[in-house]
PDB file of C-alpha atoms in Angstrom:
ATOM      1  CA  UNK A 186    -160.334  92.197  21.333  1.00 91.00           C
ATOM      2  CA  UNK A 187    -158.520  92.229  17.945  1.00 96.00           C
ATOM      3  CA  UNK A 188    -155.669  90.223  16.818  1.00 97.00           C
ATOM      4  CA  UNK A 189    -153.288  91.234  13.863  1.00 96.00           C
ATOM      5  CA  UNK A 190    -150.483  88.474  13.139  1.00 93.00           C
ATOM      6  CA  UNK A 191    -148.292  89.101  10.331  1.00 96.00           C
ATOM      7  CA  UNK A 192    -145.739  85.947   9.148  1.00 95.00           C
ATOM      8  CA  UNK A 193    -142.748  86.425   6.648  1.00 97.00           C
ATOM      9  CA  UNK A 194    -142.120  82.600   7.048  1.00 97.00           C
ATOM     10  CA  UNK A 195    -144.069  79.401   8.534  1.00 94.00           C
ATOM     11  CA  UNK A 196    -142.409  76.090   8.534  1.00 97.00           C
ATOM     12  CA  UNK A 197    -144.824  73.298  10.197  1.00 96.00           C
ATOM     13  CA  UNK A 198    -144.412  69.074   9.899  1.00 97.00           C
ATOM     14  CA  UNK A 199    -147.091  67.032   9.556  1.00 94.00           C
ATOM     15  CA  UNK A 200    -147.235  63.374  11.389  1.00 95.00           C
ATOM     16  CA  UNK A 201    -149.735  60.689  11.475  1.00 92.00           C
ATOM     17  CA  UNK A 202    -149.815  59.167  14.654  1.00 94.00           C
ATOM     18  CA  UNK A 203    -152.720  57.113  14.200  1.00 94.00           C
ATOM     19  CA  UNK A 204    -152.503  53.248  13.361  1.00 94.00           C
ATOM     20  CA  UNK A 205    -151.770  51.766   9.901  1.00 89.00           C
ATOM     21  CA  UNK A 206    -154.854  50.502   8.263  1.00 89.00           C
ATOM     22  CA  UNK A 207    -154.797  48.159   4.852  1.00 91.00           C
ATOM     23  CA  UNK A 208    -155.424  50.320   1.647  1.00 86.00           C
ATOM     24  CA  UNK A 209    -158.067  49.477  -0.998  1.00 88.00           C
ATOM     25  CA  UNK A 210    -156.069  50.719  -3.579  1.00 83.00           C
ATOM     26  CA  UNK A 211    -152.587  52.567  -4.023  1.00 78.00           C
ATOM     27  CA  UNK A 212    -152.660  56.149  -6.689  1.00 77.00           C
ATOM     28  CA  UNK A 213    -151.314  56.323 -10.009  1.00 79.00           C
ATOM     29  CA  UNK A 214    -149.137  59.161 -11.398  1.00 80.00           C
ATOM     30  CA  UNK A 215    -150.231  61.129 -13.765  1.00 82.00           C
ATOM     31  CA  UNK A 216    -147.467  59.272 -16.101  1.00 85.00           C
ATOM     32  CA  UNK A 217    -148.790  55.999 -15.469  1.00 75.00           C
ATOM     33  CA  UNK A 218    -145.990  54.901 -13.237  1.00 75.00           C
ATOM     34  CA  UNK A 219    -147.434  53.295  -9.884  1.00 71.00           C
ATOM     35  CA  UNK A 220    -146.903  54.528  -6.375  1.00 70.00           C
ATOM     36  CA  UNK A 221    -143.566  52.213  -4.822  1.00 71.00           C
ATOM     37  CA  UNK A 222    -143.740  53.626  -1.133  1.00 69.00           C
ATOM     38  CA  UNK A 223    -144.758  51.113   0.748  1.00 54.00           C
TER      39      UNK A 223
END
């Protein structure tokens, strides 16, 4: 069989649900200014 899907709009969330692990390092911005989440 054949399958046409058309979408105007798509809203979707995205969640981890894994564990929390310790990070090597952390990203920098492309202004220099260091990632504060966290």
């Amino acid at each position: 069989g054949m399958l046409r899907l058309e979408v105007e709009c798509l809203e979707a969330e995205l969640a981890d649900l894994g564990p929390s692990w310790p990070a090597a390092a952390r990203p920098v911005h492309a202004d220099g200014t260091p990632d504060l989440r966290g």
